[in-house]
Short mmCIF file of C-alpha atoms and ligand atoms in Angstrom, two decimals:
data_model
loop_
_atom_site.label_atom_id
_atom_site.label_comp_id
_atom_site.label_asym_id
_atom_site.label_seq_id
_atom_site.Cartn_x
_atom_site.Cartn_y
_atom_site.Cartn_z
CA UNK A 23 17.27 8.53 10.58
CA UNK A 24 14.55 6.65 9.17
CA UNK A 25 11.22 9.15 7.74
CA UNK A 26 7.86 7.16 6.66
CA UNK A 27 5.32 7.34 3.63
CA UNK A 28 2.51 5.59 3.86
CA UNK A 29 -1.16 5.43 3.39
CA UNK A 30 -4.32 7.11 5.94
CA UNK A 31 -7.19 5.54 3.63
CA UNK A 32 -8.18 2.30 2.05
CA UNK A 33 -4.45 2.17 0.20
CA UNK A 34 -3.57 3.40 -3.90
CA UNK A 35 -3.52 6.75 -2.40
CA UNK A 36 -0.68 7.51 -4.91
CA UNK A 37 2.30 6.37 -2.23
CA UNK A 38 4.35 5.51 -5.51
CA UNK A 39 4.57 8.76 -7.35
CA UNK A 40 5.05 10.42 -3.71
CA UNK A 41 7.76 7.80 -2.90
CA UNK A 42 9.43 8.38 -6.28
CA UNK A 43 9.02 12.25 -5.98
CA UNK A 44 11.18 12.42 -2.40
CA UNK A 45 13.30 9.54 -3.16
CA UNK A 46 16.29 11.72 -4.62
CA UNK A 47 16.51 13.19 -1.29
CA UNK A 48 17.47 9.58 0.63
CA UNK A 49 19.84 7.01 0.41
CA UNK A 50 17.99 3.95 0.72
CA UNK A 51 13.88 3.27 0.19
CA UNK A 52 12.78 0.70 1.98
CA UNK A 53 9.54 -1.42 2.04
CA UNK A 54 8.39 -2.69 5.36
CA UNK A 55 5.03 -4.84 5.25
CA UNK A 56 3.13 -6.38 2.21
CA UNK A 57 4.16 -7.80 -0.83
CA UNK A 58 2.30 -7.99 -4.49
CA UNK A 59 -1.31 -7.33 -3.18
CA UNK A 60 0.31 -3.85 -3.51
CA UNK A 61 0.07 -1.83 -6.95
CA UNK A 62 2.57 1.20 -6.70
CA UNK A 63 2.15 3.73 -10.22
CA UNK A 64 5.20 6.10 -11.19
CA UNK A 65 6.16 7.82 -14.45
CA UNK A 66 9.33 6.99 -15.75
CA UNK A 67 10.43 8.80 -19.04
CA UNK A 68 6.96 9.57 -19.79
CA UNK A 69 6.07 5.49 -19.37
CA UNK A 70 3.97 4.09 -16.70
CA UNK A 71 5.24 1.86 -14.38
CA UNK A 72 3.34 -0.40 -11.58
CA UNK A 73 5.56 -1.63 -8.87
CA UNK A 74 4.29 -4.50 -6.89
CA UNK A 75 7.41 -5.22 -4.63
CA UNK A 76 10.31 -3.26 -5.24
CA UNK A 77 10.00 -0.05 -3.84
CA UNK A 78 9.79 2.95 -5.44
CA UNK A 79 13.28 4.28 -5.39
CA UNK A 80 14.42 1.52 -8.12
CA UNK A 81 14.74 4.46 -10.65
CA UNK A 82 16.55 6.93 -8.86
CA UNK A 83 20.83 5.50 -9.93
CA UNK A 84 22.52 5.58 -6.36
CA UNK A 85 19.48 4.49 -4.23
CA UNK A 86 19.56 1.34 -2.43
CA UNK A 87 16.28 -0.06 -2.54
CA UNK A 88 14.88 -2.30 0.28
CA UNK A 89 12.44 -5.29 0.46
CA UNK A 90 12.50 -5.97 4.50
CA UNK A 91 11.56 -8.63 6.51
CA UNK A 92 8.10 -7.63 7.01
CA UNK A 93 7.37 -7.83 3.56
CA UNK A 94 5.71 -11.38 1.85
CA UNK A 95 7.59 -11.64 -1.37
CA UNK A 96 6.58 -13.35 -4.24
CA UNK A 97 9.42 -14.66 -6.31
CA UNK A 98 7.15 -15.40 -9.33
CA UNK A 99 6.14 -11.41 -9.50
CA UNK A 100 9.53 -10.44 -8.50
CA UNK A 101 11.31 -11.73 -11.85
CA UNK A 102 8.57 -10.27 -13.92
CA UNK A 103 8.88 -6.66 -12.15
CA UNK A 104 13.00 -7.17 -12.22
CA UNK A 105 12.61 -7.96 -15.69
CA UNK A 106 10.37 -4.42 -16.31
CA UNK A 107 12.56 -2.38 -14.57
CA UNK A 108 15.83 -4.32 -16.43
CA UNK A 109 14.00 -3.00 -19.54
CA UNK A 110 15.00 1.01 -18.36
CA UNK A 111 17.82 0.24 -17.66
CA UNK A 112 18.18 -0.32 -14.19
CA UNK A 113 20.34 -3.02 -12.51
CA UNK A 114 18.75 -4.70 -10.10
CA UNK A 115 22.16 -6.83 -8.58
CA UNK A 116 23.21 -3.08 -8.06
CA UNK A 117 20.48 -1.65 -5.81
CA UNK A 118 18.03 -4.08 -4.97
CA UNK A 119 18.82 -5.80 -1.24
CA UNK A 120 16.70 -8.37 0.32
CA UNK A 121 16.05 -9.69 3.80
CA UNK A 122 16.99 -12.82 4.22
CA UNK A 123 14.25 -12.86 6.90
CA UNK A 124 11.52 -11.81 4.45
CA UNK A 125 8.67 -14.78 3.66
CA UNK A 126 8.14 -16.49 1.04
CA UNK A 127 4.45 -16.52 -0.73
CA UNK A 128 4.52 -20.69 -1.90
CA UNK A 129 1.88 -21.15 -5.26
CA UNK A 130 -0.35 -23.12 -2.24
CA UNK A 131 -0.33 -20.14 -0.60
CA UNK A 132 -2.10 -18.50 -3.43
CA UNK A 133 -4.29 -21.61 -4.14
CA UNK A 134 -5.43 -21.17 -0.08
CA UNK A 135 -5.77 -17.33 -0.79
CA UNK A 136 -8.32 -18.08 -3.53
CA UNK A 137 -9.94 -21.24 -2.11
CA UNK A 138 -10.81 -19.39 1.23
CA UNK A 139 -12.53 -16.50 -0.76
CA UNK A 140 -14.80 -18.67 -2.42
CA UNK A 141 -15.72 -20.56 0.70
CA UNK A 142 -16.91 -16.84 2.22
CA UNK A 143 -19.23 -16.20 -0.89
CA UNK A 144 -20.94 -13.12 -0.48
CA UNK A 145 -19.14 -12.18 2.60
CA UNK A 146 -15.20 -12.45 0.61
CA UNK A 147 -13.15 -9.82 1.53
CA UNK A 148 -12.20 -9.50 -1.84
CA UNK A 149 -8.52 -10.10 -1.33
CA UNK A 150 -6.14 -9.83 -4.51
CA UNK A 151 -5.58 -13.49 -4.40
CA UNK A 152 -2.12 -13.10 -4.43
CA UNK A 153 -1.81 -15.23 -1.43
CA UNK A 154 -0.85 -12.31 1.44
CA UNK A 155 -3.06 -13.41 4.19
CA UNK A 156 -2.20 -17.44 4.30
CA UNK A 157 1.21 -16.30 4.08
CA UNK A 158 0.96 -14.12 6.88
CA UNK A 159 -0.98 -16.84 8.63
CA UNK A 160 2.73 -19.22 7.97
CA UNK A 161 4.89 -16.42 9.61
CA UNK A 162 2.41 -15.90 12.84
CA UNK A 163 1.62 -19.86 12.88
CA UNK A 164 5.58 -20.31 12.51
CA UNK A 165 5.58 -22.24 9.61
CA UNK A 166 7.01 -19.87 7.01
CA UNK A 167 9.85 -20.41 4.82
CA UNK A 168 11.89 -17.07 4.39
CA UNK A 169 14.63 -16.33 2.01
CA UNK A 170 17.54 -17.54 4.04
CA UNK A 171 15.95 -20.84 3.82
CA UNK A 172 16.55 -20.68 -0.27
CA UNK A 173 20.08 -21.80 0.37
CA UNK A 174 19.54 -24.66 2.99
CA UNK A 175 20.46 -27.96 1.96
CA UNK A 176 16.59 -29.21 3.19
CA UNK A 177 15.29 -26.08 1.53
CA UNK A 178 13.21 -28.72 -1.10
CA UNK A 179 12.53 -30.74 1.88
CA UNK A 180 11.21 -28.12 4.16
CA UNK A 181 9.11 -26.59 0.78
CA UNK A 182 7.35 -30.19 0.82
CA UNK A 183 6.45 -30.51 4.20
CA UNK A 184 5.29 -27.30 4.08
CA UNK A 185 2.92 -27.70 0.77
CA UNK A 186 1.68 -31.17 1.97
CA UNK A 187 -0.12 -29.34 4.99
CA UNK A 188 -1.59 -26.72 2.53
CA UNK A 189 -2.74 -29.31 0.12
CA UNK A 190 -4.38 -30.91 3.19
CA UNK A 191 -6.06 -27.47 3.59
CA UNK A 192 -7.20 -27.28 0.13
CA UNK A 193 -9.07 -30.70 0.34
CA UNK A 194 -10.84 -29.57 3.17
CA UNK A 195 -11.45 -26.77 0.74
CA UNK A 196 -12.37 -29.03 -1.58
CA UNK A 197 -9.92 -26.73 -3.68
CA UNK A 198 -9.06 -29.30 -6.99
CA UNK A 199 -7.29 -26.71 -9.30
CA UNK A 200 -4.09 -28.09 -10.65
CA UNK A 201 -1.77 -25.79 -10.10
CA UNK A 202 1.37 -27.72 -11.26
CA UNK A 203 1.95 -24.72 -13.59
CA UNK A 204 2.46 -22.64 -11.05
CA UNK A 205 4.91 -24.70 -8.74
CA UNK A 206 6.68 -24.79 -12.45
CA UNK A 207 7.37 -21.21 -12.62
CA UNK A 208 7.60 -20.91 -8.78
CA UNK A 209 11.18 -22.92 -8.59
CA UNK A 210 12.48 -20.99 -11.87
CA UNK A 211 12.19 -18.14 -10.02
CA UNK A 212 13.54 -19.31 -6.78
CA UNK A 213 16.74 -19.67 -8.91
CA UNK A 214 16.47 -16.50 -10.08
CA UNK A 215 15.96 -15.26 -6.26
CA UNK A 216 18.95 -16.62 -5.35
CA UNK A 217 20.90 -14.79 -7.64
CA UNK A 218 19.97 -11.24 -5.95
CA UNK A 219 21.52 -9.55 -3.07
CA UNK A 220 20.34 -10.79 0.34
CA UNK A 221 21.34 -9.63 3.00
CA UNK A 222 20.88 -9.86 6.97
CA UNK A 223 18.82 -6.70 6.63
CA UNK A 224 18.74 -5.83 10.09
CA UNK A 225 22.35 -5.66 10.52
CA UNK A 226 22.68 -3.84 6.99
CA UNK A 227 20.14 -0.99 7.61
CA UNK A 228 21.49 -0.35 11.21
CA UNK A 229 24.71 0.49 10.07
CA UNK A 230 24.15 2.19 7.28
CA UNK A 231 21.78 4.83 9.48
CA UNK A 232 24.55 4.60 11.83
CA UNK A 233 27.07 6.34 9.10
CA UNK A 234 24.54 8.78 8.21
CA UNK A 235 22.56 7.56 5.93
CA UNK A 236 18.76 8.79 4.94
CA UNK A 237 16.32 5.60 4.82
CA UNK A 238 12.86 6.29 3.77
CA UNK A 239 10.27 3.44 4.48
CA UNK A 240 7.48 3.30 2.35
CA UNK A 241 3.71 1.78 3.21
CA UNK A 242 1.78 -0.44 0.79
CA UNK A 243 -2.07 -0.51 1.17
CA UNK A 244 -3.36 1.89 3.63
CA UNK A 245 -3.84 2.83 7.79
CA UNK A 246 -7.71 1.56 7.22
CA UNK A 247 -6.54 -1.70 5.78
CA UNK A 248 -4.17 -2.01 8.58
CA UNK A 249 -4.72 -5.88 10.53
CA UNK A 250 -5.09 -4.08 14.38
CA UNK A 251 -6.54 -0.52 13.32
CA UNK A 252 -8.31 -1.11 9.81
CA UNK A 253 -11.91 -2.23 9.26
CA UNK A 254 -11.39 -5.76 10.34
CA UNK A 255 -12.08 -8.60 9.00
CA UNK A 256 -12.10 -6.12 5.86
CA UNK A 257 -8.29 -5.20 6.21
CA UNK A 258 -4.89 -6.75 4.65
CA UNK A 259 -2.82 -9.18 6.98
CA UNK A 260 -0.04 -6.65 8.19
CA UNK A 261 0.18 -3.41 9.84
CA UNK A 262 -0.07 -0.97 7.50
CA UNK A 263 0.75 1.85 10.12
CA UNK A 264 4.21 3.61 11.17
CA UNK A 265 4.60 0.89 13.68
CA UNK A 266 4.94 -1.80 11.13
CA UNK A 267 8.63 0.08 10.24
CA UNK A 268 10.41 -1.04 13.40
CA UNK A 269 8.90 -4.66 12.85
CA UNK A 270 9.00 -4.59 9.22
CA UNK A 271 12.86 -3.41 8.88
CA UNK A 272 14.58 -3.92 12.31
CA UNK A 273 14.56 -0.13 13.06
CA UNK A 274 14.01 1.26 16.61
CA UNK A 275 11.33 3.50 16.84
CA UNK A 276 13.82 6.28 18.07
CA UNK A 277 15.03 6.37 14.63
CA UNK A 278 11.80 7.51 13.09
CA UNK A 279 12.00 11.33 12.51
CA UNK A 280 9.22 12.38 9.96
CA UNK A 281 5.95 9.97 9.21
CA UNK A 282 4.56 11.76 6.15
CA UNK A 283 0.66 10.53 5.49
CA UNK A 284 -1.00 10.23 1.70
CA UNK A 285 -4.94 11.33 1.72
CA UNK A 286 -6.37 11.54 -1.78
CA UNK A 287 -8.41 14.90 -1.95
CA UNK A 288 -11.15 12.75 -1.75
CA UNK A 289 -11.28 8.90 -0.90
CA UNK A 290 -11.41 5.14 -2.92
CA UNK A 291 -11.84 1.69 -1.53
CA UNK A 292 -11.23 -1.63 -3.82
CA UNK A 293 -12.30 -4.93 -2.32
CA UNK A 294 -15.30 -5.50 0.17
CA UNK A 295 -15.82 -3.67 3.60
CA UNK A 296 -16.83 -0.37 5.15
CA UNK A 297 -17.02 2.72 3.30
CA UNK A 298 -19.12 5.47 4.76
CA UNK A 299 -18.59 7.99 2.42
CA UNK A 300 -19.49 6.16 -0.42
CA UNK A 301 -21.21 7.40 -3.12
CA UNK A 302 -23.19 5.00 -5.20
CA UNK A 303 -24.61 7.92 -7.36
CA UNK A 304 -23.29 9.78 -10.42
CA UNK A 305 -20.96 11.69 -8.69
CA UNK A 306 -19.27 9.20 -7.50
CA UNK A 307 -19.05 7.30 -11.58
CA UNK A 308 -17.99 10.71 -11.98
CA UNK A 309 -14.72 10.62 -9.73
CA UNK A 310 -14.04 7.03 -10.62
CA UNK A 311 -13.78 8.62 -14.36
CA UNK A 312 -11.95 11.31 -13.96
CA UNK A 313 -9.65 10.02 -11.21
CA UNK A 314 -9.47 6.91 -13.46
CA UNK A 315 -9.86 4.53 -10.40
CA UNK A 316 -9.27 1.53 -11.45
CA UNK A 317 -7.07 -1.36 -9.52
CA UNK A 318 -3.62 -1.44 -10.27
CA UNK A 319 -3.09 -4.65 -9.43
CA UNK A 320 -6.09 -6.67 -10.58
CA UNK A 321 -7.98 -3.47 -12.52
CA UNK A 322 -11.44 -3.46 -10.57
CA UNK A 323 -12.98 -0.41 -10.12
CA UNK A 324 -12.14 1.33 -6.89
CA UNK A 325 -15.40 2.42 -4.85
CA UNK A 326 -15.56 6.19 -4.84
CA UNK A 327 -16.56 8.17 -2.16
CA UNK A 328 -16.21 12.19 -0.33
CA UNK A 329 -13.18 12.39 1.76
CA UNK A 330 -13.44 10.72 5.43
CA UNK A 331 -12.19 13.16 8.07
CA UNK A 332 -12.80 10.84 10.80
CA UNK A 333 -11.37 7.90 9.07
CA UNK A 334 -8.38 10.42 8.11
CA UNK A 335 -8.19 11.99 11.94
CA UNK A 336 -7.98 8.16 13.45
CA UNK A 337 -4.80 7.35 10.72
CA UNK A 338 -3.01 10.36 11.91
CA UNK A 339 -3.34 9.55 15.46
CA UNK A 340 -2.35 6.14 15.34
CA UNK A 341 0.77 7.05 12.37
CA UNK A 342 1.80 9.97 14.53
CA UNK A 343 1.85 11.78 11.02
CA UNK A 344 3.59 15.06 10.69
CA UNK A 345 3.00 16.14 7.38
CA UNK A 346 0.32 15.58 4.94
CA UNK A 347 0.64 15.06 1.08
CA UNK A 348 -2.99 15.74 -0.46
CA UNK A 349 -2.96 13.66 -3.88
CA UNK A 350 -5.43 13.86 -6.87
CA UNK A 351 -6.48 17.23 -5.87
CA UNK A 352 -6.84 18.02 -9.71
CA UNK A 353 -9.64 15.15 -9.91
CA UNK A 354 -11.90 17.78 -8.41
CA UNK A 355 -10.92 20.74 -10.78
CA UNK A 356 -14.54 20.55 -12.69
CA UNK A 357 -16.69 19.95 -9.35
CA UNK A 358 -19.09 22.44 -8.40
CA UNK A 359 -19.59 21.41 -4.90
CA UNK A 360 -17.29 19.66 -2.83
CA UNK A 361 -18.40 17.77 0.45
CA UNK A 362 -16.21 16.40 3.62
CA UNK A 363 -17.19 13.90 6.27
CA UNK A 364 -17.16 15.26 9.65
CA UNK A 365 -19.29 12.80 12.07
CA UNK A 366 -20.93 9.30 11.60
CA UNK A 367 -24.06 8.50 12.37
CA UNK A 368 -23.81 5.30 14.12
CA UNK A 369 -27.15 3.61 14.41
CA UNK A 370 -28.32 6.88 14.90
CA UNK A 371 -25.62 7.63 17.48
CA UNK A 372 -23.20 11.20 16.49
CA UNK A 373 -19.59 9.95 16.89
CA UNK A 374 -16.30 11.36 15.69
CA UNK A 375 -14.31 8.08 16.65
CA UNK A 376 -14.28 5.34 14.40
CA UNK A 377 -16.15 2.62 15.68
CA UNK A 378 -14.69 -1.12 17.03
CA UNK A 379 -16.83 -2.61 14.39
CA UNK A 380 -18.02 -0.70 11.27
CA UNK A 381 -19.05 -4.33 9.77
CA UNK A 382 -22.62 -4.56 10.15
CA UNK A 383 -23.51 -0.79 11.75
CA UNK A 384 -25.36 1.35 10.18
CA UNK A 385 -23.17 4.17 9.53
CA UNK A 386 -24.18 7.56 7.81
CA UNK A 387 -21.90 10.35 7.02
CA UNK A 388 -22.59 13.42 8.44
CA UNK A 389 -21.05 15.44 5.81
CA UNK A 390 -20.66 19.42 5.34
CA UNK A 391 -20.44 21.08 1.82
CA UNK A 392 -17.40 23.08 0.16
CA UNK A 393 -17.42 25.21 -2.96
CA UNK A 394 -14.91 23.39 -5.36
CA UNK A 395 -12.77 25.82 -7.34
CA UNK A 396 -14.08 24.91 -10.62
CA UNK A 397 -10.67 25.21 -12.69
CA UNK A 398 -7.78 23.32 -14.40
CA UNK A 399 -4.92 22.97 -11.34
CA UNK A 400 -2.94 20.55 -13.08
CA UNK A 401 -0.27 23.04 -13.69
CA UNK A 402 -0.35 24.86 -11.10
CA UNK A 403 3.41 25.24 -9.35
CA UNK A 404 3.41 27.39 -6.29
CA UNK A 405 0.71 27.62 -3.14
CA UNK A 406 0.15 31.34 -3.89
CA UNK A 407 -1.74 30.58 -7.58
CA UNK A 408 -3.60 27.87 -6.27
CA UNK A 409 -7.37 28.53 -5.86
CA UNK A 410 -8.31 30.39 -2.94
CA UNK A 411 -11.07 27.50 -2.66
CA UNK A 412 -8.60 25.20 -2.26
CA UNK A 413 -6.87 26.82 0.07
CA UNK A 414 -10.17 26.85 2.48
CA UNK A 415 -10.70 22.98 1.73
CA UNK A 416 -7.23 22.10 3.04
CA UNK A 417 -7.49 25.21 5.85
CA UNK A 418 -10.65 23.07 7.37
CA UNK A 419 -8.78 19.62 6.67
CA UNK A 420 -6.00 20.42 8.46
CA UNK A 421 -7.62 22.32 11.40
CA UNK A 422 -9.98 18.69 11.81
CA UNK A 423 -7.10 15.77 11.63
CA UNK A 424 -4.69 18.55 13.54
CA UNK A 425 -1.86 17.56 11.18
CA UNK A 426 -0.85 20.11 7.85
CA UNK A 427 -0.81 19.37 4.33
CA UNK A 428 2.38 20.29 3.24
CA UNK A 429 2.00 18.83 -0.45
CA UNK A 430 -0.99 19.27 -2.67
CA UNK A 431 -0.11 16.63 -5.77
CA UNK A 432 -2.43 17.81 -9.28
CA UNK A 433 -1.58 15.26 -12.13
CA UNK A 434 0.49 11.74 -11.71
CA UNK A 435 4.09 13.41 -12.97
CA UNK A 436 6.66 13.64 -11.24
CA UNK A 437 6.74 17.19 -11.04
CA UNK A 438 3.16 17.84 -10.77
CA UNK A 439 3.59 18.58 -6.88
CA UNK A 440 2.97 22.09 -5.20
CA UNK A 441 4.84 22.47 -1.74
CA UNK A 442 2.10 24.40 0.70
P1 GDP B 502 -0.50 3.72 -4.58
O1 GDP B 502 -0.89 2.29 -4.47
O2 GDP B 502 -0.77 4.47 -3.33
O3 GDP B 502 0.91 3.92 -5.06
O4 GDP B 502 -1.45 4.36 -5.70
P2 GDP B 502 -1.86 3.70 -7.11
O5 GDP B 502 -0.68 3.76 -8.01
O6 GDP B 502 -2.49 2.39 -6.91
O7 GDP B 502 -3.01 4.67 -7.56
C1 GDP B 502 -2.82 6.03 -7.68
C2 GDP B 502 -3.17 6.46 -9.12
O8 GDP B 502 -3.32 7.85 -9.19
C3 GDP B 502 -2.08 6.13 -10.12
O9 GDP B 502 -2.68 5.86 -11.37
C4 GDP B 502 -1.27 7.41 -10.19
O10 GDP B 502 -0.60 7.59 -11.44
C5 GDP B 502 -2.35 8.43 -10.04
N1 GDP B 502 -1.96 9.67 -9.36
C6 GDP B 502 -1.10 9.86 -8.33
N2 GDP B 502 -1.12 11.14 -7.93
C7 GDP B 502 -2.00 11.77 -8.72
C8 GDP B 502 -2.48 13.12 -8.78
O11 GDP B 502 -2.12 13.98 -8.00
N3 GDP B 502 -3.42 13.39 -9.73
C9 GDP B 502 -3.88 12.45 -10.61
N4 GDP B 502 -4.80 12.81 -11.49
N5 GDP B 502 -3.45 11.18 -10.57
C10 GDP B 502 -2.53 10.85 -9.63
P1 IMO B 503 -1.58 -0.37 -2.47
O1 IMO B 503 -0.22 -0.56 -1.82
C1 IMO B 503 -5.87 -0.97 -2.30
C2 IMO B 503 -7.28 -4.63 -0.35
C3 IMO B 503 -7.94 -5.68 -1.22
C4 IMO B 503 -8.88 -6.31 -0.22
C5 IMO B 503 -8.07 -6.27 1.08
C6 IMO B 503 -7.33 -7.55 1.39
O2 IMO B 503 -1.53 -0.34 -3.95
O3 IMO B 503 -2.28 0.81 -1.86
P2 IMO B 503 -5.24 -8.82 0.39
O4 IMO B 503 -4.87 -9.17 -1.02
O5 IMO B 503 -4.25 -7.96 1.08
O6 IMO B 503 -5.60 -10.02 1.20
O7 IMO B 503 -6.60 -7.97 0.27
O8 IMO B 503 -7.14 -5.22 0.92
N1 IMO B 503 -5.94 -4.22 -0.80
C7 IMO B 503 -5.66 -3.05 -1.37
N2 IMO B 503 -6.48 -2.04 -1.74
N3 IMO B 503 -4.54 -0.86 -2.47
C8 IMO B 503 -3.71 -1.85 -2.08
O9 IMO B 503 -2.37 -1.72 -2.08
C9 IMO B 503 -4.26 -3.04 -1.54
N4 IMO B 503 -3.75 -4.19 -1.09
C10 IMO B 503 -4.78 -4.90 -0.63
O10 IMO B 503 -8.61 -5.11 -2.31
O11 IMO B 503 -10.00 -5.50 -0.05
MG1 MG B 504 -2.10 0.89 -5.45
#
């Protein structure tokens, strides 16, 4: 039995407290697509913690804790975050198991990452740089070295071959950085790779749902990132939705029982692209203060914006979400009025689909106004003493996107979750 977290915006929708909040209740966590463009917060013993590419269950003792073949993996960040989460304590040899299908990010892949964005200029898509989409580009171009390849005897000779056609790339490019450094640090850690558990994932996770077992897959970025469904060419290089799982892991969709979808009460976007409901006024400096939304992978400020029922509808339909876990609802404690998206204007068209092409449109929200509830949530415990205002927000949310919020989350602990 295999259940899904994931993401129905524009990703950091606060997957990695959620994750880390339902991962005592599985026996393996397990991330499917992505790799360090992702930025996962949790609180552990009172100390924050960003997760790029372990999953979130790293913390919980007994869990086994997944990075699957869909995922691009970065063996430069993944020694830095084993040597974080070493520093609590936890042993990575014990639970951490990696595909040996999984593909490698090279240091040229990061070099291409960067070099492409500057040859877009003002139309960059304001990646992370941390190399995700010429990666991706290596596994669908089949050209990708993977983790099984670590202990070939031509592994150094395939890594050449390999680097000589980006480096072609990059003069075309005319990319010149030296980036010796990084190819430095790149092999240390390809040592250090090779000392971890990996494993022929597919097999492993198969058999381990076959005796029982509880795997929960979590999502990095979010559905309107996603390659197919997002706001292309403003999206991340993977699919970001609940079909990504079976690719991403080796899982047949029959095994996928609960797909459980993360909305922030209201919405954020970092990087270029789309964003319909956002606000470029003080309200919306106001939510990126009080929601603190900054990047937690390169610390830009996230756009701000009104939640996106449309945007949200479309993610449930395509995740097939069953339950709903409202985050940051506490953000809007001290807002007098509250507003949702129900419509776009598209160039002066009234839709409630989300449009092939948002790039380029002129899209207006058509947006209908809520009274907020105008008090401190944050530590609130039970549905019945949360604000009857609330309650009529997430009434109208749920009756739009036709899936329930189950979970309203009001302050980044752990235990600062109310079941609905
Ligand atoms: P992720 O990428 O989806 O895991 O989300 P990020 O970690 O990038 O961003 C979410 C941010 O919101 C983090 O700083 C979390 O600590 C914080 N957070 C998560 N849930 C809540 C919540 O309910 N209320 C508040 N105030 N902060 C939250
Ligand atoms: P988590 O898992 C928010 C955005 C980037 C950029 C676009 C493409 O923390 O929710 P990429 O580096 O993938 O080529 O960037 O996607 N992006 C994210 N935005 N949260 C993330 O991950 C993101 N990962 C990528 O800002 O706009
Ligand atoms: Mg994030």
């Amino acid at each position: 039995m295999v259940d899904v977290i994931l993401g129905l915006q524009w990703g950091d929708e606060g997957k990695g407290k959620i994750v880390d909040y339902f991962a005592p209740q599985y026996d393996i966590i397990a991330r499917f697509q992505g790799g360090p463009n992702a930025g996962h917060t949790l609180y552990v013993e009172g100390k924050k913690m960003v997760l790029h590419q372990i999953p979130s269950g790293i913390f919980h003792g007994n869990t086994i804790n997944i990075i699957g073949n869909g995922v691009v993996l970065d063996p430069v960040t993944l020694k830095k975050e084993c040597d974080a989460v070493a520093a609590f304590g936890v042993d990575v040899r014990k639970n951490l198991f990696i595909s040996e299908r999984t593909n490698i990010i090279l240091p040229t892949h990061r070099a291409l990452d960067k070099a492409s964005e500057m040859a877009k200029g003002e139309s960059k898509i304001g990646s992370t740089l941390k190399g995700i989409g010429p990666a991706y580009m290596d596994k669908t171009g089949r050209n990708a070295i993977r983790v099984g390849d670590l202990f070939r005897a031509d592994f150094q000779q395939q890594y050449q071959e390999l680097s000589r056609k980006h480096r072609q790339l990059l003069d075309n490019f005319q990319f010149s950085e030296d980036i010796s450094a990084w190819e430095t640090e790149f092999f240390e850690a390809i040592e250090f790779l090779k000392t971890l558990n990996v494993i022929n994932c597919e097999y492993f996770i198969n058999q381990q749902i076959a005796a029982g077992k509880k795997v929960l897959a979590e999502g990095a970025q979010g559905s309107m990132l996603d390659i197919d469904f997002g706001t292309f060419p403003f999206v991340t290089s993977s699919n970001t939705t609940s079909a990504g799982v079976c690719t991403g892991l080796g899982v047949s969709p029959k095994q996928i029982r609960e797909v459980l979808g993360v909305t922030k009460a209201y919405c954020t976007r970092v990087g270029g692209g789309p964003f319909p409901t956002e606000l470029h006024d003080a309200m919306g400096e106001e939510l990126r203060r009080i929601g603190n939304e900054f990047g937690a992978t390169t610390g830009r400020p996230r756009r701000c914006g009104w939640i996106d029922l449309v945007a949200l509808r479309f993610a449930c339909m395509i995740n097939g979400v069953t339950q709903v876990i409202m985050t940051k609802a506490d953000v809007l404690d001290s807002f007098e009025k509250l507003e949702v998206c129900t419509a776009y204007q598209v160039n002066g068209q009234q839709t409630q689909e989300v449009p092939f092409q948002m790039v380029g449109a002129d899209i207006q929200p058509v947006l209908q106004g809520f009274a907020g509830w105008n008090i401190d949530t944050t530590s609130v415990k039970t549905a019945e003493t949360l604000p009857e205002t609330m309650h009529t927000y997430i009434n109208f949310i749920n009756k739009y996107i036709g899936a329930p919020v189950k979970f309203v989350s009001n302050g980044p602990g752990r235990e600062q979750i109310v079941h609905l």
